Structures are given as C-alpha cells and as structure tokens.
Amino acid sequence: MTSSAASGSTLALLLLVLALGLGLAWVWRDRTRLRREHATSLEQAERRLELALSASGEQFWELDLERRSLRRLHMRLDPIQGGQLVAERQTEWDGVIHPEDAALVRARLVSHLKGEAEAFVCDLRIREAEGSWRRVRAHGRATAHDAHGRVTRVSGVAHQIGDPAGMRPHPVADGVERNMREAVCVMHPDFSFVSVNPAFTQITGYAPADVLGRQVDLLDSPQHDSEFYAAIRAEVLVNGRWAGELWARRKDGEEFLCSAVFFAIGQPGHPPQTLVAVFSDITHQKRAEQELRYLANFDALTNLPNRALLSERLSRAIVRARRENSRIAVLFLDFDHFKDVNDSLGHAAGDRILRVAATRLQETVGEQSTVARLGGDEFTVVVEDVASPEDADHMAREIIMAFEAPLRLDERVEVAISPSIGISLYPDHGQVPTELLKRADTAMYQAKAAGRRTFSRYDDSMEVALRERATVSGALRKVLDRGELRLVFQPRMSLPQRRIVGVEALLRWQSSEHGDVPPAVFIPLAEETGLILELGEWVLREACLTLRRWQQSGLHRLSMSVNVSALQLLRGDFPLVVERVLAETGLAPDLLELELTESVIMANAEQTADKLQSFRRTGVSLAIDDFGTGYSSLAYLRRLPITTLKIDKEFIGDLSSDPDDASITTTVITMAHSLGLNVVAEGVETREQLDFLDAQGCDEIQGYWLSPPMESDRCQAFLRDWRPQDIRAAATG
Ligand code: C2E
Ligand code: MG
Ligand code: MG
C-alpha cells in the first residue's frame, strides 16, 4: 500500500499539521512501525493513538481516495462498557458525512488536491455511531501519493465545534431556516458557502451542490463594480455586519435586486468563525414601488405628468426663470361641456377622448413644454421662456385652433371638443406654483364665462368675481330653506287660434345677500353643485301646483312648460319623479311640457332617447328649447319623441335685419312641420316679428311683445283678462 518513506513523510506532515504534541507523535510513529511489522501490532498503536486523541479531544481521520474509504478514530465514553473509553472506527465513506455537506467537502478537497488551498479545512457534520450529527472542523493534508504523484490519501484531525451537543441545528431553528422565504447561506470567513437553504435555491437557481465550497462572488452582478462587493465583505469581517440592497445574479444570468444582511458569528474581538447572509429578492417589490412612484407622478389615463409632478416641474422652472430673469406662462385648460360628452358617450369613450386630446395638446405645444393632467378634463401647460404676455395668448390661440378639427376616436367615431383656457404668468401673477395655478384657473373660469372656446389672461379683477361666485354658490345651498326661490310665468300664444295656450315657468332667485340673481348665473352653479336636482323638483312641483290653482279658478286649456337641465334628465329616476309630482298635484300629464335644451339632448343622444320615450308614454309633451344654438339636426330629431320645437330668440331678434336668420327660421318652421312638430318662436318683441312668423306658419309665439314673465298672481289675472283683440292693442300700443 504505502512505502515506508511515504509513511515517514506522513508522520512528519501530521506532526506539523496536527500539532498534537509529542505523545501523539510517538503513538503515530509507533503505530507506523508496528504496521510495517505486523497487522495486529497496528491495533496496539492505534490504541495508543486513541488515548492520545482522547486526551486532546481531537479525532483522527484518514481518507483513502483509491478505496473511497474513511477511517476515523476517536474516543467516547461507552455506557455499556462501564464508562470505558473506546475507539470507534468507521470505514464507510457514504453516510458519515452529512449529505448537505458532501458537496462542500468535495469542493474543499478538490481545491486542496489541485494545490489551490494549502490545507484541507472544512466544517462539516459527521454521523455519530448512534446516528446523530456532530459538527466538526477538519484540518488535513495530502499524506500519500502514488507513483504518478497523484494524491492517494488525505489525513488529518477534526475537533468538535460549536455547542457541546454537536452544534446539530436546533430542530426549530433548522425548520425555520428551511421554511424561510429569505435565502439563508452560511459561509466560511473566506466567504465560501457552507450551507444554503431551499429559499436560496429558489431565489438564485443554484442548488446546494452548485455552490457549496465556492465563493459567494459567484452571485456578484455586473451592476456593481468589484470594489462595491469588496467593501461589503470588508465591512462584514471588520464590523461584523452589513445590511443594504444590492444587485445579484442568478444561475441563469438574470439579475435581481436583493435586500441583504450579512453578519459574522464568533467570539467578540476574534476573527469571525462563520458568516451568515440572509437575503430576499425585492426586484418585484422594487418594480411595484417604481410603478407606485410612477403612479404618484403620472396620470394613468394619459401618461402625462399629474399635479404632483407638475408642481415639481413648475417649481424648477420658476427657479430657472428667476435665475435667468425670464417669464413662464401657465395655461389652465378645461374642455367645454366635457361632462355632457362623457355622460352621453359613456366613460370609456370619455377616457379615449381625453387620451386623444392629451396627445393633440402635447403635439401642439411641443415636447419642450410640460403638459399635465390635473384630473377630469383639466389640463395644464407650462411654457418656459415666454418673451411677452402676447406670446402666451398666441399659444392659447394655437391650442384652441388645434381643437377645431374633431378628435378621431376610431374609424367611425369623431368628436369635437373645445377648450377654454386661462393664463397666468410668472413673475407677473404669482411667485409659487400654487398661486400661478390658482390664477390660471381663475382666468379659465373667466374664459368660460366669456362664452367658452376662448382664452383669457389673469387680472386682479377676476379674483373678485371668483370670490363672488363662491359666495353665491354658498348662498345657493340655503336657498330652498330660506324660501328665496319663486317662479314667474311667461305666456305663449297660438298664432292661428289667437289664444293663450300655455305658460313657461321660469325660476327666480331673490337672494337676501346678493339681491336678484339671474338664472343664467345661478342655474349653471346649481348644475355644477348638483343642487339643480332639488331645485328642479321644486320647480316642477311648484309649476304643477300653480296650474292646478289656476284651473280651480276657472282657467282651463292651458299647458305648463318647465325647463329641465341635463343632470335631472340623466338621473335614472327622473321619469318617476315627474310621475310622482303629477300624481301628487293631480295635473293631467298632457298639460305638462318639459323643455330640454338642444345640448342636453345631443349630449346624451342614446340614453336620452330611451328616457324621452318613457316620458312620452306618460303623456307628457317634450319640447326642444333654444333650437338653433346647438348642433342638432332636424333629421336627428325625427328619431326622438319630441312634440315641440322652440326657435331660439337669437334668430327671432334678427329676423328683420338678418336675411340669413329669416331664411333659417322659415326653413326650420317648414321642416319642423314636415316632422309633425309644433313650432314656438321665443323672444318675439315686435309686431313685425309676429307678422313674419305668422306668415311663415309658425304655431306659437312667446316674448315681451305678448308679455314678459310675470308673478303667479299677475299672470293669473293676465290670463283671465286677455282677449284676442289685445293683439291689435299690443300692436298699436
Ligand atoms: P329659456 O327657457 O329659453 O327661457 C326664455 C328666456 O328668455 C327667459 O329668460 C325669458 O325671460 C327670456 N325672454 C322671454 N321673452 C323674451 C324677449 O322677448 N326678449 C328677450 N330678450 N328675452 C326674453 P330667463 O328667465 O332669464 O331664463 C333664462 C334661462 O334660464 C332659460 O331660458 C332657461 O334655460 C333657464 N331657466 C329658467 N328657469 C329654469 C328652471 O326652472 N330650470 C332650468 N333648468 N332652467 C331654467
Ligand atoms: Mg325654456
Ligand atoms: Mg329658450
């Protein structure tokens, strides 16, 4: 097997490596001599070695690489033999080393055999005779070579490390480690893997056998340079701990971000014995955070910056402008009647419109300007380096013009929306983002009030108007409780019959704080706040009650027209509200006419058609109010159960002066008749207008010529006393 020379060198090496003292050396020398002489004498020598070993607490091992066998000698107290020290010998290789440590042992061994490591040093678990595991630290060296110089034997000593129970992992701790979602790896102080848990394999893709004995740097990712990792490792060794986030690389090459803690285990003040790293893959969590950050800064619908990012960018722009002494324009943009579009086409289409509108807006102002969506249909544009206020106006005009062309939603659907724009300027109107935004918003309201589809630049007087608006809408809330509302009534006359056929109920608000507030001011406010639902129902009931009273006083064959706003119509239960009010007041449904403006009907096309049908089924008449101001075509109206068409006073007012208005009116009358509609001309103020309309076959007129709107009592008297000859009287009077 082995030559004497080899045995001698084995001895010398062992003396050096094992440092077991003279006793051991003697035993060993004796043992080899005996072995050379006779096999049985070997046992004697071993006996002595055993004794020496037992005294030192070490065990001796010898790995025969050719036979793949392990020899082990150590002493233990055998209770059966009455507490005698006995030697245990095991020669089987398999089963002695813990399966989880086998790869590490192999790796260490290979490294030593290749000459990479001067000695074989390895912490491992070995099986005791009774089957439990003992954790030991083994030191050894190649002690025999064959004729080709190949190592045939490695020998050394091992001593128990860790707790007296053999540092066998506590079953609970072991269970925790195995079931942890975090990767746990135990490493040597040289950062080579000793053990890893299942989560490690799951996260990194490396099986224990892939890594044990190898250096932790196999997980290093090119995202960091080697100094980064070196600094971490130095920190762990020096200070015993490092925690943070770092990139790592999986077995398949994919990189992942991990949150890691490294710590060293050992005696304080001494070099660490063991290192542990615990880490988890936070790539997804980070991505989610990034997404959240994105969501926090960008509008999910249009991908434009949101209010938060806008303020940040505006702040930065202000800093630049202050430094460079330049000017910034903030354009606040709101699409006109967008709510109606949204309600009528549905929210999905509304969202699509906003996306397309966002793109067009960005294209119009260019990439160098920030376009942000503040929510709903409100957008903001920040333009830097504006030479003069007129430049900002110019930009606003361009935007309005860009929206002249309809937005294309898909091959079939096109929608036209127009913006109203308010402008504020830095440094003229404000020094901070909030101020600039608020003032641009104020200016935008001014643009709306000025008729929409226009822009307006902020000036201080607007703030006053806005404050008023705010207080008016505050007062409006209390209006019903305070009884500040009332109805006035304006009669309608049939031209062929020369008789008053009905009245229109018009709402009036006499505010204790603000005096008479015109409906053109408070109705939009009530619509914005939703208060119109309550007000509208009040108007409906009040109008029906008034007509009932008049009927009871002997006035019959009169109908009552009530204006209805979009919000009321959109509410699911509006037909029920009407039915209920009719039932409560006892008014015949055919005496009630609901006036809907063109925009209400057009904005809600499909939805409205169904609603209108259900009104018609109850017997209520339906009129289109202010016809000619919107975009509805008569052809479209044909599909709706409309009974009456009211031509807007705008056309009537210009009948005599504007030939276009005259011909429009004539056409509308003719076409409406062809559709079987009753035609009412609003705002008739002169006899000429009346005569013209009469000649064109218009059915009814309403206007100052006949009478302005009147209080209920006065109107009742008017209706009672009115005679056809009054036409002539009015004409001459
Ligand atoms: P409208 O329904 O078109 O009402 C006709 C408007 O024209 C009334 O204005 C009336 O006073 C005015 N008018 C009548 N004859 C003439 C005339 O010969 N010349 C001129 N220049 N004007 C005339 P008013 O009362 O200020 O109402 C304005 C609008 O407010 C109404 O227009 C209607 O759309 C809305 N409104 C009024 N009452 C209500 C209501 O109870 N509910 C809703 N939703 N809207 C209402
Ligand atoms: Mg009306
Ligand atoms: Mg009208």
Coordinates of N, CA and C in Angstrom, one line a residue, residues 461-649:
S461 N -59.0 91.8 -11.2 CA -60.4 91.9 -11.0 C -61.1 90.5 -11.0
M462 N -60.5 89.6 -11.6 CA -61.1 88.2 -11.7 C -61.2 87.6 -10.4
E463 N -60.3 87.8 -9.5 CA -60.3 87.2 -8.2 C -61.6 87.7 -7.5
V464 N -61.9 88.9 -7.7 CA -63.1 89.5 -7.0 C -64.4 88.7 -7.5
A465 N -64.4 88.6 -8.9 CA -65.6 87.9 -9.5 C -65.7 86.5 -9.0
L466 N -64.5 85.9 -8.8 CA -64.5 84.5 -8.4 C -65.0 84.3 -7.0
R467 N -64.5 85.3 -6.1 CA -65.0 85.3 -4.7 C -66.5 85.4 -4.7
E468 N -67.0 86.3 -5.5 CA -68.5 86.4 -5.5 C -69.1 85.1 -5.9
R469 N -68.6 84.5 -6.9 CA -69.2 83.3 -7.4 C -69.2 82.3 -6.3
A470 N -68.1 82.2 -5.5 CA -68.0 81.3 -4.4 C -69.1 81.5 -3.4
T471 N -69.3 82.8 -3.1 CA -70.2 83.1 -2.0 C -71.6 82.9 -2.6
V472 N -71.8 83.2 -3.9 CA -73.2 83.0 -4.4 C -73.5 81.5 -4.4
S473 N -72.5 80.6 -4.7 CA -72.9 79.2 -4.7 C -73.1 78.7 -3.2
G474 N -72.4 79.4 -2.3 CA -72.6 79.1 -0.9 C -74.0 79.4 -0.5
A475 N -74.5 80.6 -0.9 CA -75.8 81.1 -0.6 C -76.9 80.2 -1.2
L476 N -76.5 79.7 -2.4 CA -77.5 78.9 -3.2 C -77.9 77.7 -2.4
R477 N -77.0 77.2 -1.6 CA -77.3 75.9 -0.9 C -78.5 76.2 0.1
K478 N -78.6 77.4 0.6 CA -79.6 77.7 1.6 C -80.9 78.1 1.0
V479 N -80.9 78.2 -0.3 CA -82.0 78.9 -1.0 C -83.3 78.3 -0.7
L480 N -83.4 77.0 -0.7 CA -84.7 76.3 -0.6 C -85.2 76.5 0.9
D481 N -84.3 76.4 1.8 CA -84.7 76.5 3.2 C -85.2 77.9 3.5
R482 N -84.6 78.9 2.9 CA -84.9 80.3 3.1 C -86.1 80.7 2.3
G483 N -86.6 79.9 1.4 CA -87.7 80.3 0.6 C -87.4 81.5 -0.3
E484 N -86.2 81.5 -0.8 CA -85.8 82.7 -1.7 C -86.1 82.4 -3.1
L485 N -86.7 81.3 -3.4 CA -87.0 81.0 -4.8 C -88.5 81.2 -5.1
R486 N -88.7 81.6 -6.4 CA -90.1 81.7 -6.8 C -90.1 81.5 -8.3
L487 N -91.3 81.3 -8.8 CA -91.5 81.1 -10.2 C -92.2 82.3 -10.8
V488 N -91.8 82.6 -12.0 CA -92.5 83.6 -12.8 C -93.0 82.9 -14.0
F489 N -94.0 83.4 -14.7 CA -94.6 82.7 -15.8 C -94.7 83.6 -17.0
Q490 N -94.4 83.1 -18.1 CA -94.5 83.8 -19.4 C -95.5 83.1 -20.3
P491 N -96.5 83.8 -20.8 CA -97.5 83.2 -21.6 C -97.0 82.9 -23.0
R492 N -97.6 81.9 -23.6 CA -97.4 81.5 -25.0 C -98.7 81.7 -25.8
M493 N -98.7 82.2 -27.0 CA -99.9 82.4 -27.7 C -99.9 81.6 -29.0
S494 N -101.0 81.0 -29.3 CA -101.1 80.3 -30.6 C -101.5 81.3 -31.7
L495 N -100.7 81.3 -32.7 CA -100.9 82.3 -33.8 C -102.2 82.0 -34.5
P496 N -102.4 80.8 -35.0 CA -103.7 80.5 -35.8 C -104.9 80.7 -34.9
Q497 N -104.8 80.3 -33.6 CA -106.0 80.4 -32.8 C -106.2 81.7 -32.1
R498 N -105.1 82.5 -32.1 CA -105.1 83.8 -31.4 C -105.6 83.6 -30.0
R499 N -104.9 82.7 -29.3 CA -105.3 82.4 -27.9 C -104.1 82.0 -27.1
I500 N -104.1 82.3 -25.8 CA -103.0 81.9 -24.9 C -103.2 80.4 -24.7
V501 N -102.2 79.6 -25.1 CA -102.3 78.2 -24.9 C -101.5 77.6 -23.7
G502 N -100.6 78.4 -23.2 CA -99.8 77.9 -22.1 C -98.9 79.0 -21.5
V503 N -98.1 78.6 -20.5 CA -97.1 79.5 -19.9 C -95.9 78.7 -19.7
E504 N -94.7 79.4 -19.7 CA -93.5 78.7 -19.3 C -93.1 79.2 -17.9
A505 N -92.8 78.3 -17.1 CA -92.3 78.6 -15.7 C -90.8 78.9 -15.7
L506 N -90.5 80.1 -15.2 CA -89.1 80.5 -15.2 C -88.7 80.8 -13.7
L507 N -87.6 80.2 -13.4 CA -87.1 80.3 -12.0 C -86.5 81.7 -11.6
R508 N -86.8 82.2 -10.5 CA -86.2 83.4 -10.0 C -85.6 83.2 -8.6
W509 N -84.5 83.8 -8.4 CA -83.9 83.8 -7.0 C -83.6 85.2 -6.6
Q510 N -84.3 85.5 -5.5 CA -84.1 86.8 -4.8 C -83.3 86.5 -3.6
S511 N -82.0 86.7 -3.6 CA -81.1 86.3 -2.5 C -81.1 87.5 -1.5
S512 N -81.2 87.1 -0.2 CA -81.1 88.2 0.8 C -79.7 88.9 0.8
E513 N -78.7 88.1 0.4 CA -77.4 88.7 0.4 C -77.0 89.3 -1.0
H514 N -77.5 88.7 -2.1 CA -77.0 89.1 -3.4 C -78.0 89.8 -4.2
G515 N -79.2 89.9 -3.7 CA -80.3 90.5 -4.5 C -80.8 89.6 -5.5
D516 N -81.3 90.1 -6.7 CA -81.8 89.3 -7.7 C -80.7 88.7 -8.5
V517 N -80.6 87.3 -8.5 CA -79.5 86.7 -9.2 C -80.1 86.1 -10.5
P518 N -79.7 86.4 -11.6 CA -80.3 85.9 -12.9 C -80.1 84.4 -13.0
P519 N -81.0 83.7 -13.6 CA -80.9 82.3 -13.8 C -79.6 81.9 -14.6
A520 N -79.2 82.8 -15.5 CA -78.0 82.5 -16.3 C -76.8 82.4 -15.4
V521 N -76.9 82.9 -14.2 CA -75.8 82.8 -13.3 C -75.9 81.7 -12.3
F522 N -77.2 81.6 -11.7 CA -77.2 80.5 -10.7 C -77.6 79.1 -11.2
I523 N -78.3 79.1 -12.4 CA -78.6 77.7 -12.9 C -77.3 76.9 -13.1
P524 N -76.3 77.5 -13.8 CA -75.1 76.7 -14.0 C -74.4 76.3 -12.7
L525 N -74.5 77.3 -11.7 CA -73.9 76.9 -10.4 C -74.6 75.8 -9.8
A526 N -75.9 75.8 -9.9 CA -76.7 74.7 -9.3 C -76.5 73.4 -10.0
E527 N -76.2 73.5 -11.3 CA -75.9 72.3 -12.1 C -74.5 71.8 -11.6
E528 N -73.6 72.7 -11.4 CA -72.3 72.2 -11.0 C -72.3 71.5 -9.7
T529 N -73.1 72.1 -8.8 CA -73.1 71.5 -7.4 C -74.1 70.4 -7.3
G530 N -74.9 70.1 -8.3 CA -75.8 69.0 -8.2 C -77.1 69.5 -7.5
L531 N -77.1 70.7 -7.1 CA -78.3 71.3 -6.4 C -79.5 71.4 -7.3
I532 N -79.2 71.4 -8.6 CA -80.3 71.5 -9.6 C -81.3 70.4 -9.4
L533 N -80.9 69.3 -8.9 CA -81.8 68.2 -8.8 C -82.9 68.5 -7.8
E534 N -82.5 69.1 -6.7 CA -83.5 69.6 -5.7 C -84.3 70.7 -6.2
L535 N -83.6 71.7 -6.8 CA -84.3 72.9 -7.3 C -85.2 72.5 -8.4
G536 N -84.8 71.6 -9.3 CA -85.6 71.2 -10.4 C -86.9 70.6 -10.0
E537 N -86.8 69.8 -9.0 CA -88.0 69.1 -8.5 C -89.0 70.1 -7.8
W538 N -88.3 71.0 -7.2 CA -89.2 72.1 -6.5 C -89.9 72.9 -7.6
V539 N -89.2 73.2 -8.7 CA -89.8 74.0 -9.8 C -91.0 73.2 -10.4
L540 N -90.7 71.9 -10.6 CA -91.7 71.1 -11.2 C -93.0 71.0 -10.4
R541 N -92.8 70.8 -9.1 CA -94.0 70.7 -8.2 C -94.7 72.1 -8.2
E542 N -93.9 73.1 -8.0 CA -94.5 74.5 -7.9 C -95.3 74.8 -9.1
A543 N -94.7 74.5 -10.3 CA -95.4 74.8 -11.6 C -96.7 74.1 -11.7
C544 N -96.6 72.8 -11.4 CA -97.9 72.0 -11.5 C -98.9 72.5 -10.5
L545 N -98.5 72.8 -9.3 CA -99.4 73.3 -8.3 C -100.1 74.6 -8.7
T546 N -99.2 75.5 -9.3 CA -99.8 76.8 -9.8 C -100.8 76.6 -10.9
L547 N -100.5 75.7 -11.8 CA -101.5 75.5 -12.9 C -102.8 74.9 -12.3
R548 N -102.6 74.0 -11.3 CA -103.8 73.4 -10.7 C -104.7 74.5 -10.0
R549 N -104.0 75.4 -9.4 CA -104.7 76.6 -8.7 C -105.5 77.3 -9.8
W550 N -104.8 77.6 -10.9 CA -105.4 78.4 -11.9 C -106.6 77.7 -12.5
Q551 N -106.4 76.3 -12.7 CA -107.6 75.5 -13.2 C -108.7 75.7 -12.2
Q552 N -108.4 75.6 -10.9 CA -109.5 75.7 -10.0 C -110.2 77.0 -10.0
S553 N -109.5 78.1 -10.5 CA -110.1 79.4 -10.5 C -110.8 79.6 -11.9
G554 N -110.9 78.5 -12.7 CA -111.6 78.5 -13.9 C -110.8 78.7 -15.2
L555 N -109.5 78.7 -15.1 CA -108.6 78.8 -16.3 C -108.3 77.4 -16.8
H556 N -108.8 77.1 -17.9 CA -108.6 75.7 -18.5 C -107.9 75.8 -19.8
R557 N -107.6 74.7 -20.4 CA -107.0 74.6 -21.7 C -105.6 75.3 -21.7
L558 N -105.0 75.3 -20.6 CA -103.6 75.9 -20.5 C -102.6 74.8 -20.2
S559 N -101.4 74.9 -20.9 CA -100.4 73.9 -20.5 C -99.3 74.6 -19.8
M560 N -98.5 73.9 -19.1 CA -97.3 74.4 -18.3 C -96.0 73.9 -18.8
S561 N -95.1 74.8 -19.2 CA -93.8 74.3 -19.7 C -92.8 74.5 -18.6
V562 N -92.0 73.5 -18.3 CA -91.0 73.5 -17.3 C -89.6 73.2 -17.9
N563 N -88.6 74.0 -17.5 CA -87.3 73.7 -18.1 C -86.6 72.7 -17.2
V564 N -85.9 71.8 -18.0 CA -85.2 70.7 -17.3 C -83.8 70.7 -17.7
S565 N -82.9 70.5 -16.7 CA -81.5 70.5 -17.1 C -80.9 69.1 -17.2
A566 N -79.8 69.1 -17.8 CA -79.2 67.8 -18.2 C -79.1 66.8 -17.0
L567 N -78.6 67.3 -15.9 CA -78.4 66.5 -14.8 C -79.7 65.8 -14.3
Q568 N -80.8 66.5 -14.4 CA -82.1 66.0 -14.0 C -82.4 64.8 -14.9
L569 N -82.2 65.0 -16.2 CA -82.6 64.0 -17.2 C -81.7 62.8 -17.0
L570 N -80.5 63.0 -16.7 CA -79.6 61.9 -16.6 C -79.9 61.0 -15.4
R571 N -80.4 61.6 -14.3 CA -80.7 60.8 -13.2 C -81.7 59.7 -13.5
G572 N -81.4 58.5 -13.1 CA -82.2 57.4 -13.5 C -83.7 57.5 -13.2
D573 N -84.0 58.2 -12.1 CA -85.4 58.2 -11.7 C -86.2 59.4 -12.1
F574 N -85.7 60.2 -13.0 CA -86.4 61.4 -13.4 C -87.8 61.1 -13.9
P575 N -88.1 60.2 -14.8 CA -89.4 59.9 -15.2 C -90.3 59.6 -14.0
L576 N -89.8 58.9 -13.0 CA -90.5 58.6 -11.8 C -90.9 59.8 -11.0
V577 N -89.9 60.7 -10.9 CA -90.1 62.0 -10.2 C -91.3 62.7 -10.9
V578 N -91.2 62.8 -12.2 CA -92.3 63.5 -12.9 C -93.7 62.9 -12.6
E579 N -93.7 61.5 -12.7 CA -94.9 60.8 -12.5 C -95.5 61.1 -11.1
R580 N -94.5 61.1 -10.1 CA -94.9 61.3 -8.7 C -95.5 62.7 -8.6
V581 N -94.8 63.7 -9.1 CA -95.3 65.1 -9.0 C -96.7 65.2 -9.6
L582 N -96.8 64.6 -10.8 CA -98.1 64.7 -11.4 C -99.2 64.1 -10.6
A583 N -98.9 62.9 -10.0 CA -99.9 62.2 -9.2 C -100.2 63.0 -7.9
E584 N -99.2 63.6 -7.3 CA -99.4 64.4 -6.1 C -100.2 65.6 -6.3
T585 N -100.0 66.3 -7.5 CA -100.6 67.6 -7.7 C -101.9 67.4 -8.5
G586 N -102.1 66.2 -9.1 CA -103.3 65.9 -9.8 C -103.4 66.5 -11.1
L587 N -102.3 66.9 -11.7 CA -102.3 67.6 -13.0 C -102.3 66.5 -14.1
A588 N -103.1 66.8 -15.1 CA -103.1 65.8 -16.3 C -101.8 65.9 -17.0
P589 N -101.2 64.7 -17.3 CA -99.9 64.7 -17.9 C -99.8 65.5 -19.2
D590 N -100.9 65.5 -20.0 CA -100.8 66.2 -21.3 C -100.8 67.7 -21.2
L591 N -100.9 68.2 -19.9 CA -100.8 69.6 -19.7 C -99.4 70.0 -19.3
L592 N -98.6 69.0 -19.2 CA -97.2 69.4 -18.8 C -96.3 69.2 -20.0
E593 N -95.4 70.2 -20.2 CA -94.4 70.1 -21.3 C -93.0 70.3 -20.6
L594 N -92.1 69.4 -20.9 CA -90.8 69.6 -20.4 C -89.9 70.1 -21.5
E595 N -89.2 71.2 -21.2 CA -88.3 71.8 -22.1 C -86.8 71.4 -21.9
L596 N -86.3 70.8 -22.9 CA -84.9 70.4 -22.8 C -84.1 71.1 -23.9
T597 N -82.9 71.6 -23.4 CA -82.1 72.3 -24.5 C -81.5 71.3 -25.4
E598 N -81.2 71.8 -26.6 CA -80.6 71.0 -27.6 C -79.4 70.3 -27.1
S599 N -78.5 71.0 -26.3 CA -77.3 70.4 -25.9 C -77.5 69.3 -24.9
V600 N -78.6 69.4 -24.2 CA -79.0 68.3 -23.2 C -79.3 67.0 -24.1
I601 N -80.1 67.2 -25.1 CA -80.5 66.1 -25.9 C -79.3 65.5 -26.7
M602 N -78.6 66.4 -27.3 CA -77.5 65.9 -28.1 C -76.4 65.3 -27.3
A603 N -76.1 65.8 -26.1 CA -75.1 65.3 -25.3 C -75.4 63.9 -24.9
N604 N -76.6 63.6 -24.8 CA -77.0 62.3 -24.2 C -77.7 61.4 -25.2
A605 N -77.5 61.7 -26.4 CA -78.3 61.0 -27.5 C -79.0 59.7 -27.2
E606 N -78.2 58.6 -27.1 CA -78.8 57.3 -27.0 C -79.6 57.2 -25.7
Q607 N -78.9 57.5 -24.6 CA -79.5 57.4 -23.3 C -80.8 58.2 -23.2
T608 N -80.7 59.4 -23.8 CA -81.8 60.3 -23.7 C -83.0 59.8 -24.5
A609 N -82.7 59.2 -25.6 CA -83.8 58.7 -26.5 C -84.8 57.8 -25.6
D610 N -84.1 56.9 -24.9 CA -84.9 55.9 -24.1 C -85.8 56.7 -23.0
K611 N -85.1 57.6 -22.4 CA -85.8 58.4 -21.3 C -86.9 59.1 -21.9
L612 N -86.7 59.8 -23.1 CA -87.7 60.6 -23.7 C -88.9 59.7 -24.0
Q613 N -88.7 58.5 -24.5 CA -89.7 57.6 -24.8 C -90.6 57.3 -23.6
S614 N -89.9 57.1 -22.5 CA -90.7 56.8 -21.3 C -91.6 58.0 -20.8
F615 N -91.1 59.2 -21.1 CA -91.9 60.4 -20.8 C -93.1 60.4 -21.7
R616 N -92.9 60.2 -22.9 CA -94.0 60.2 -23.9 C -95.0 59.2 -23.5
R617 N -94.6 58.1 -23.0 CA -95.6 57.1 -22.6 C -96.5 57.6 -21.5
T618 N -95.9 58.5 -20.6 CA -96.8 59.0 -19.5 C -97.7 60.1 -20.1
G619 N -97.5 60.5 -21.3 CA -98.4 61.5 -21.9 C -97.8 62.9 -21.8
V620 N -96.7 63.1 -21.2 CA -96.1 64.4 -21.1 C -95.5 64.9 -22.4
S621 N -95.6 66.2 -22.8 CA -95.1 66.7 -24.0 C -93.6 67.0 -23.8
L622 N -92.9 67.0 -24.9 CA -91.5 67.3 -24.9 C -91.1 68.4 -25.9
A623 N -90.4 69.4 -25.4 CA -90.0 70.5 -26.3 C -88.5 70.6 -26.4
I624 N -88.0 71.0 -27.5 CA -86.6 71.3 -27.6 C -86.5 72.8 -27.5
D625 N -85.7 73.2 -26.5 CA -85.6 74.6 -26.2 C -84.4 75.2 -26.9
D626 N -84.4 76.5 -27.2 CA -83.3 77.2 -27.8 C -82.8 76.6 -29.1
F627 N -83.7 76.1 -29.9 CA -83.3 75.4 -31.1 C -82.5 76.3 -32.0
G628 N -81.5 75.8 -32.6 CA -80.6 76.6 -33.5 C -79.3 77.0 -32.9
T629 N -79.2 76.9 -31.5 CA -78.0 77.3 -30.9 C -77.0 76.1 -30.8
G630 N -77.5 74.9 -30.9 CA -76.7 73.7 -30.8 C -76.4 73.2 -32.2
Y631 N -76.2 71.9 -32.2 CA -75.8 71.3 -33.4 C -76.8 70.2 -33.9
S632 N -77.9 70.2 -33.2 CA -78.8 69.1 -33.6 C -79.4 69.3 -35.0
S633 N -79.6 68.2 -35.7 CA -80.2 68.4 -37.0 C -81.6 67.9 -36.9
L634 N -82.4 68.4 -37.8 CA -83.8 68.0 -37.7 C -84.0 66.5 -38.0
A635 N -83.1 66.0 -38.9 CA -83.1 64.6 -39.2 C -82.9 63.8 -38.0
Y636 N -82.0 64.3 -37.1 CA -81.8 63.5 -35.9 C -83.0 63.6 -35.0
L637 N -83.6 64.8 -34.9 CA -84.7 65.0 -34.0 C -85.9 64.1 -34.4
R638 N -85.9 63.7 -35.7 CA -87.0 62.8 -36.2 C -87.1 61.5 -35.3
R639 N -85.9 61.1 -34.9 CA -85.9 59.9 -34.1 C -86.3 60.0 -32.7
L640 N -86.5 61.2 -32.3 CA -86.8 61.4 -30.9 C -88.3 61.8 -30.7
P641 N -88.9 61.4 -29.6 CA -90.4 61.6 -29.5 C -90.7 63.1 -29.0
I642 N -90.2 64.0 -29.8 CA -90.3 65.4 -29.5 C -91.7 65.9 -30.0
T643 N -92.3 66.8 -29.3 CA -93.6 67.3 -29.7 C -93.5 68.8 -30.2
T644 N -92.5 69.5 -29.6 CA -92.5 70.9 -29.8 C -91.0 71.4 -30.1
L645 N -90.9 72.4 -30.9 CA -89.5 72.9 -31.1 C -89.6 74.4 -30.9
K646 N -88.7 74.9 -30.0 CA -88.7 76.3 -29.7 C -87.5 77.0 -30.4
I647 N -87.8 77.9 -31.3 CA -86.7 78.5 -32.0 C -86.1 79.6 -31.1
D648 N -84.8 79.6 -31.0 CA -84.1 80.5 -30.1 C -84.4 81.9 -30.4
K649 N -84.4 82.7 -29.4 CA -84.7 84.2 -29.6 C -83.6 84.9 -30.3

